[in-house]
CSV table of C-alpha atoms in Angstrom, one decimal:
chain,number,residue,atom,x,y,z
A,30,UNK,CA,8.4,-2.3,-18.7
A,31,UNK,CA,11.8,-3.6,-16.8
A,32,UNK,CA,10.9,-6.9,-14.5
A,33,UNK,CA,12.8,-6.8,-11.3
A,34,UNK,CA,13.7,-10.8,-10.7
A,35,UNK,CA,14.7,-11.0,-6.8
A,36,UNK,CA,15.9,-13.8,-5.2
A,37,UNK,CA,15.1,-16.1,-2.8
A,38,UNK,CA,12.0,-15.1,-1.8
A,39,UNK,CA,12.5,-15.7,1.8
A,40,UNK,CA,16.0,-16.3,3.3
A,41,UNK,CA,16.7,-18.0,6.8
A,42,UNK,CA,19.7,-16.2,8.7
A,43,UNK,CA,21.2,-16.6,12.4
A,44,UNK,CA,21.3,-13.9,14.2
A,45,UNK,CA,25.2,-12.4,13.4
A,46,UNK,CA,25.3,-13.7,9.9
A,47,UNK,CA,25.8,-12.3,7.0
A,48,UNK,CA,22.9,-12.9,4.0
A,49,UNK,CA,23.0,-11.8,0.5
A,50,UNK,CA,20.2,-11.1,-1.6
A,51,UNK,CA,19.8,-10.8,-5.2
A,52,UNK,CA,18.3,-8.8,-8.1
A,53,UNK,CA,18.1,-9.3,-11.5
A,54,UNK,CA,17.0,-7.0,-13.9
A,55,UNK,CA,15.0,-8.0,-17.6
A,56,UNK,CA,17.4,-5.9,-19.1
A,57,UNK,CA,20.5,-3.9,-18.4
A,58,UNK,CA,19.9,-0.7,-16.0
A,59,UNK,CA,23.2,0.6,-15.8
A,60,UNK,CA,23.6,1.3,-12.5
A,61,UNK,CA,20.4,2.9,-11.3
A,62,UNK,CA,19.4,0.7,-9.1
A,63,UNK,CA,17.8,1.4,-5.4
A,64,UNK,CA,17.6,-0.8,-2.4
A,65,UNK,CA,15.0,-0.3,0.6
A,66,UNK,CA,14.0,-2.5,3.4
A,67,UNK,CA,10.4,-2.4,4.8
A,68,UNK,CA,9.3,-3.9,8.5
A,69,UNK,CA,5.2,-4.7,8.7
A,70,UNK,CA,3.7,-2.2,9.2
A,71,UNK,CA,5.9,1.0,8.1
A,72,UNK,CA,6.8,3.0,5.2
A,73,UNK,CA,10.2,2.1,3.5
A,74,UNK,CA,13.4,3.2,4.1
A,75,UNK,CA,16.1,3.9,1.6
A,76,UNK,CA,19.2,1.7,2.2
A,77,UNK,CA,21.1,1.8,-1.2
A,78,UNK,CA,21.1,4.1,-4.1
A,79,UNK,CA,22.8,4.1,-7.4
A,80,UNK,CA,23.5,0.0,-6.5
A,81,UNK,CA,26.3,1.2,-4.4
A,82,UNK,CA,26.0,4.0,-2.4
A,83,UNK,CA,24.6,4.1,1.2
A,84,UNK,CA,22.0,6.9,2.0
A,85,UNK,CA,21.9,9.0,4.9
A,86,UNK,CA,22.2,7.1,8.9
A,87,UNK,CA,22.5,3.6,6.9
A,88,UNK,CA,25.0,1.7,8.4
A,89,UNK,CA,28.2,0.6,7.0
A,90,UNK,CA,26.7,-3.0,7.7
A,91,UNK,CA,24.8,-2.8,4.6
A,92,UNK,CA,26.5,-3.2,1.5
A,93,UNK,CA,25.1,-2.6,-2.6
A,94,UNK,CA,26.9,-3.9,-5.7
A,95,UNK,CA,26.7,-4.9,-9.5
A,96,UNK,CA,25.8,-3.4,-12.7
A,97,UNK,CA,23.9,-3.7,-15.5
A,98,UNK,CA,21.4,-6.9,-14.5
A,99,UNK,CA,22.4,-8.2,-12.0
A,100,UNK,CA,22.6,-6.6,-8.3
A,101,UNK,CA,23.5,-7.9,-4.5
A,102,UNK,CA,22.4,-6.4,-1.1
A,103,UNK,CA,24.5,-7.5,1.2
A,104,UNK,CA,24.1,-7.7,4.9
A,105,UNK,CA,26.6,-8.6,7.3
A,106,UNK,CA,26.1,-9.7,10.8
A,107,UNK,CA,22.8,-9.6,11.3
A,108,UNK,CA,20.5,-7.8,13.7
A,109,UNK,CA,17.8,-7.9,15.1
A,110,UNK,CA,15.9,-4.9,13.5
A,111,UNK,CA,17.7,-6.2,10.3
A,112,UNK,CA,15.3,-9.0,9.8
A,113,UNK,CA,12.4,-7.7,7.1
A,114,UNK,CA,11.3,-6.9,3.4
A,115,UNK,CA,13.8,-6.0,1.1
A,116,UNK,CA,12.9,-4.4,-2.0
A,117,UNK,CA,14.9,-3.3,-5.1
A,118,UNK,CA,13.9,-0.6,-7.5
A,119,UNK,CA,15.0,0.3,-10.9
A,120,UNK,CA,15.1,4.1,-12.1
A,121,UNK,CA,16.8,3.7,-15.1
A,122,UNK,CA,13.5,3.1,-17.5
A,123,UNK,CA,10.1,4.4,-17.2
A,124,UNK,CA,7.5,3.7,-15.7
A,125,UNK,CA,10.1,3.2,-12.6
A,126,UNK,CA,9.8,-1.0,-11.1
A,127,UNK,CA,10.3,-3.1,-7.9
A,128,UNK,CA,11.2,-6.2,-7.1
A,129,UNK,CA,8.8,-9.0,-5.6
A,130,UNK,CA,11.2,-8.6,-1.9
A,131,UNK,CA,13.1,-10.8,-0.1
A,132,UNK,CA,11.8,-11.5,3.0
A,133,UNK,CA,15.0,-11.9,5.9
A,134,UNK,CA,13.5,-14.0,8.8
A,135,UNK,CA,15.3,-15.3,12.5
A,136,UNK,CA,16.6,-18.8,11.4
B,29,UNK,CA,12.6,18.3,9.2
B,30,UNK,CA,11.2,17.3,6.3
B,31,UNK,CA,7.8,15.6,6.6
B,32,UNK,CA,5.6,13.7,4.4
B,33,UNK,CA,2.1,13.1,6.2
B,34,UNK,CA,-0.4,11.3,4.4
B,35,UNK,CA,-4.4,11.5,5.2
B,36,UNK,CA,-6.1,9.0,7.4
B,37,UNK,CA,-7.3,5.0,6.6
B,38,UNK,CA,-10.5,5.1,3.9
B,39,UNK,CA,-13.0,2.4,3.2
B,40,UNK,CA,-15.4,2.9,-0.3
B,41,UNK,CA,-17.7,1.1,-1.4
B,42,UNK,CA,-16.5,0.2,-4.9
B,43,UNK,CA,-17.6,3.3,-7.8
B,44,UNK,CA,-17.7,5.6,-5.1
B,45,UNK,CA,-14.7,8.3,-5.5
B,46,UNK,CA,-11.8,8.8,-3.1
B,47,UNK,CA,-9.4,12.1,-3.2
B,48,UNK,CA,-6.1,10.9,-0.6
B,49,UNK,CA,-3.3,13.6,0.6
B,50,UNK,CA,-0.2,14.0,1.1
B,51,UNK,CA,0.8,17.2,3.0
B,52,UNK,CA,4.8,18.5,2.5
B,53,UNK,CA,6.5,20.0,5.3
B,54,UNK,CA,10.5,21.1,6.3
B,55,UNK,CA,11.5,22.2,3.3
B,56,UNK,CA,10.6,24.1,-0.4
B,57,UNK,CA,7.6,21.9,-1.5
B,58,UNK,CA,7.9,22.9,-5.2
B,59,UNK,CA,10.9,21.7,-5.9
B,60,UNK,CA,11.3,18.8,-5.6
B,61,UNK,CA,8.9,15.5,-7.3
B,62,UNK,CA,6.4,13.4,-6.0
B,63,UNK,CA,6.0,9.9,-6.1
B,64,UNK,CA,3.1,7.5,-4.9
B,65,UNK,CA,3.5,4.2,-4.7
B,66,UNK,CA,0.6,1.2,-4.6
B,67,UNK,CA,1.1,-1.7,-2.1
B,68,UNK,CA,-1.6,-4.3,-2.3
B,69,UNK,CA,-2.3,-6.8,0.6
B,70,UNK,CA,1.2,-9.0,1.4
B,71,UNK,CA,2.7,-7.7,-2.1
B,72,UNK,CA,5.6,-5.9,-3.5
B,73,UNK,CA,6.0,-1.9,-4.6
B,74,UNK,CA,4.3,0.0,-7.0
B,75,UNK,CA,5.2,2.3,-8.6
B,76,UNK,CA,2.3,4.5,-9.8
B,77,UNK,CA,4.0,7.6,-10.8
B,78,UNK,CA,5.0,11.5,-10.3
B,79,UNK,CA,4.0,15.0,-10.0
B,80,UNK,CA,6.0,17.6,-9.8
B,81,UNK,CA,4.5,20.4,-7.4
B,82,UNK,CA,6.0,23.6,-8.7
B,83,UNK,CA,4.1,23.0,-12.3
B,84,UNK,CA,1.9,20.4,-11.9
B,85,UNK,CA,4.5,17.9,-14.4
B,86,UNK,CA,2.8,14.5,-14.1
B,87,UNK,CA,4.0,11.3,-15.4
B,88,UNK,CA,2.0,8.3,-15.0
B,89,UNK,CA,2.6,4.5,-14.6
B,90,UNK,CA,0.3,3.1,-17.8
B,91,UNK,CA,-0.8,0.8,-16.0
B,92,UNK,CA,-2.3,3.7,-13.9
B,93,UNK,CA,-3.5,5.5,-16.2
B,94,UNK,CA,-6.2,6.8,-16.9
B,95,UNK,CA,-7.4,5.0,-13.4
B,96,UNK,CA,-5.9,7.6,-11.1
B,97,UNK,CA,-5.1,11.6,-11.2
B,98,UNK,CA,-2.7,12.8,-9.4
B,99,UNK,CA,-2.5,16.6,-8.6
B,100,UNK,CA,-0.5,19.2,-6.2
B,101,UNK,CA,-1.9,22.3,-4.6
B,102,UNK,CA,1.6,24.5,-4.0
B,103,UNK,CA,0.0,26.4,-2.1
B,104,UNK,CA,-1.0,24.2,0.3
B,105,UNK,CA,2.2,22.2,0.0
B,106,UNK,CA,-0.1,19.0,-0.5
B,107,UNK,CA,-0.5,16.1,-3.0
B,108,UNK,CA,-3.5,14.2,-3.5
B,109,UNK,CA,-4.2,11.3,-5.7
B,110,UNK,CA,-8.0,10.7,-6.6
B,111,UNK,CA,-9.7,7.8,-8.3
B,112,UNK,CA,-13.3,8.7,-10.1
B,113,UNK,CA,-14.6,4.9,-9.6
B,114,UNK,CA,-12.9,2.5,-7.1
B,115,UNK,CA,-12.6,-0.9,-7.4
B,116,UNK,CA,-12.4,-3.8,-5.1
B,117,UNK,CA,-8.3,-4.4,-6.0
B,118,UNK,CA,-7.9,-0.3,-5.7
B,119,UNK,CA,-7.6,-1.6,-2.4
B,120,UNK,CA,-4.0,-1.1,-1.0
B,121,UNK,CA,-1.6,1.1,1.3
B,122,UNK,CA,-0.6,4.2,-1.0
B,123,UNK,CA,2.6,6.2,-0.2
B,124,UNK,CA,3.9,9.1,-1.6
B,125,UNK,CA,7.1,9.3,-1.3
B,126,UNK,CA,10.0,12.1,-1.9
B,127,UNK,CA,13.8,11.9,-3.5
B,128,UNK,CA,16.5,13.1,-0.7
B,129,UNK,CA,18.1,15.8,-3.2
B,130,UNK,CA,17.5,15.0,-7.7
B,131,UNK,CA,17.3,11.7,-8.3
B,132,UNK,CA,14.7,8.8,-8.6
B,133,UNK,CA,15.1,7.1,-5.3
B,134,UNK,CA,13.0,8.2,-2.6
B,135,UNK,CA,14.7,8.6,0.6
B,136,UNK,CA,11.4,10.6,2.7
B,137,UNK,CA,8.1,8.3,2.9
B,138,UNK,CA,4.5,9.2,4.6
B,139,UNK,CA,3.3,7.1,6.7
B,140,UNK,CA,0.9,5.6,4.1
B,141,UNK,CA,-3.0,5.9,3.5
B,142,UNK,CA,-4.6,2.5,4.0
B,143,UNK,CA,-7.9,2.1,0.9
B,144,UNK,CA,-10.2,-0.4,1.8
B,145,UNK,CA,-12.5,-1.0,-1.2
B,146,UNK,CA,-15.4,-3.4,-0.6
B,147,UNK,CA,-19.4,-3.6,-0.6
């Protein structure tokens, strides 16, 4: 299975600042990567797919980049509703796999 | 409006069986894959597998093969996840999810079903 490693595990950010989250795949997955946001007690919400395409209704402050094995999710100008856990998912190979998540918390 | 509505929380004893459900509405249920995803307490997401309700074609994560069974009844727009013999380690929230169109990234999610297995 492809292992998805996210860093850091926790990121402390002040509102209005930017956050950069990383996701690394154990082998190349081309652009077949998605990012999800999960607020405690809620289902995941798709933010980005195909590494850099924003899903319907996702604000422009969320952006994704990368290919192959290295990927980044950037959140510009963090708002209160952005403090959550973010997970990456690869769908290049079966079985699909997720990273363990990065918690973005208020500094 | 596309919706996936899952069955309520369940509490079972080890060794018992269980089936949880995911009912789709607002779209042609037969035409889209449905995925099942597990989230153990305080942990990340794990992909269990997917099912195509149109013909019940299934793809399992080998880690879950033999542990759970996916099925679907397209006549009532419902997908199922079943256990024959639960273990305490099956305690988790289980989500069903659907892609927006094609692809394997999931835009629509059910609200989750909490399964608690405890003696």
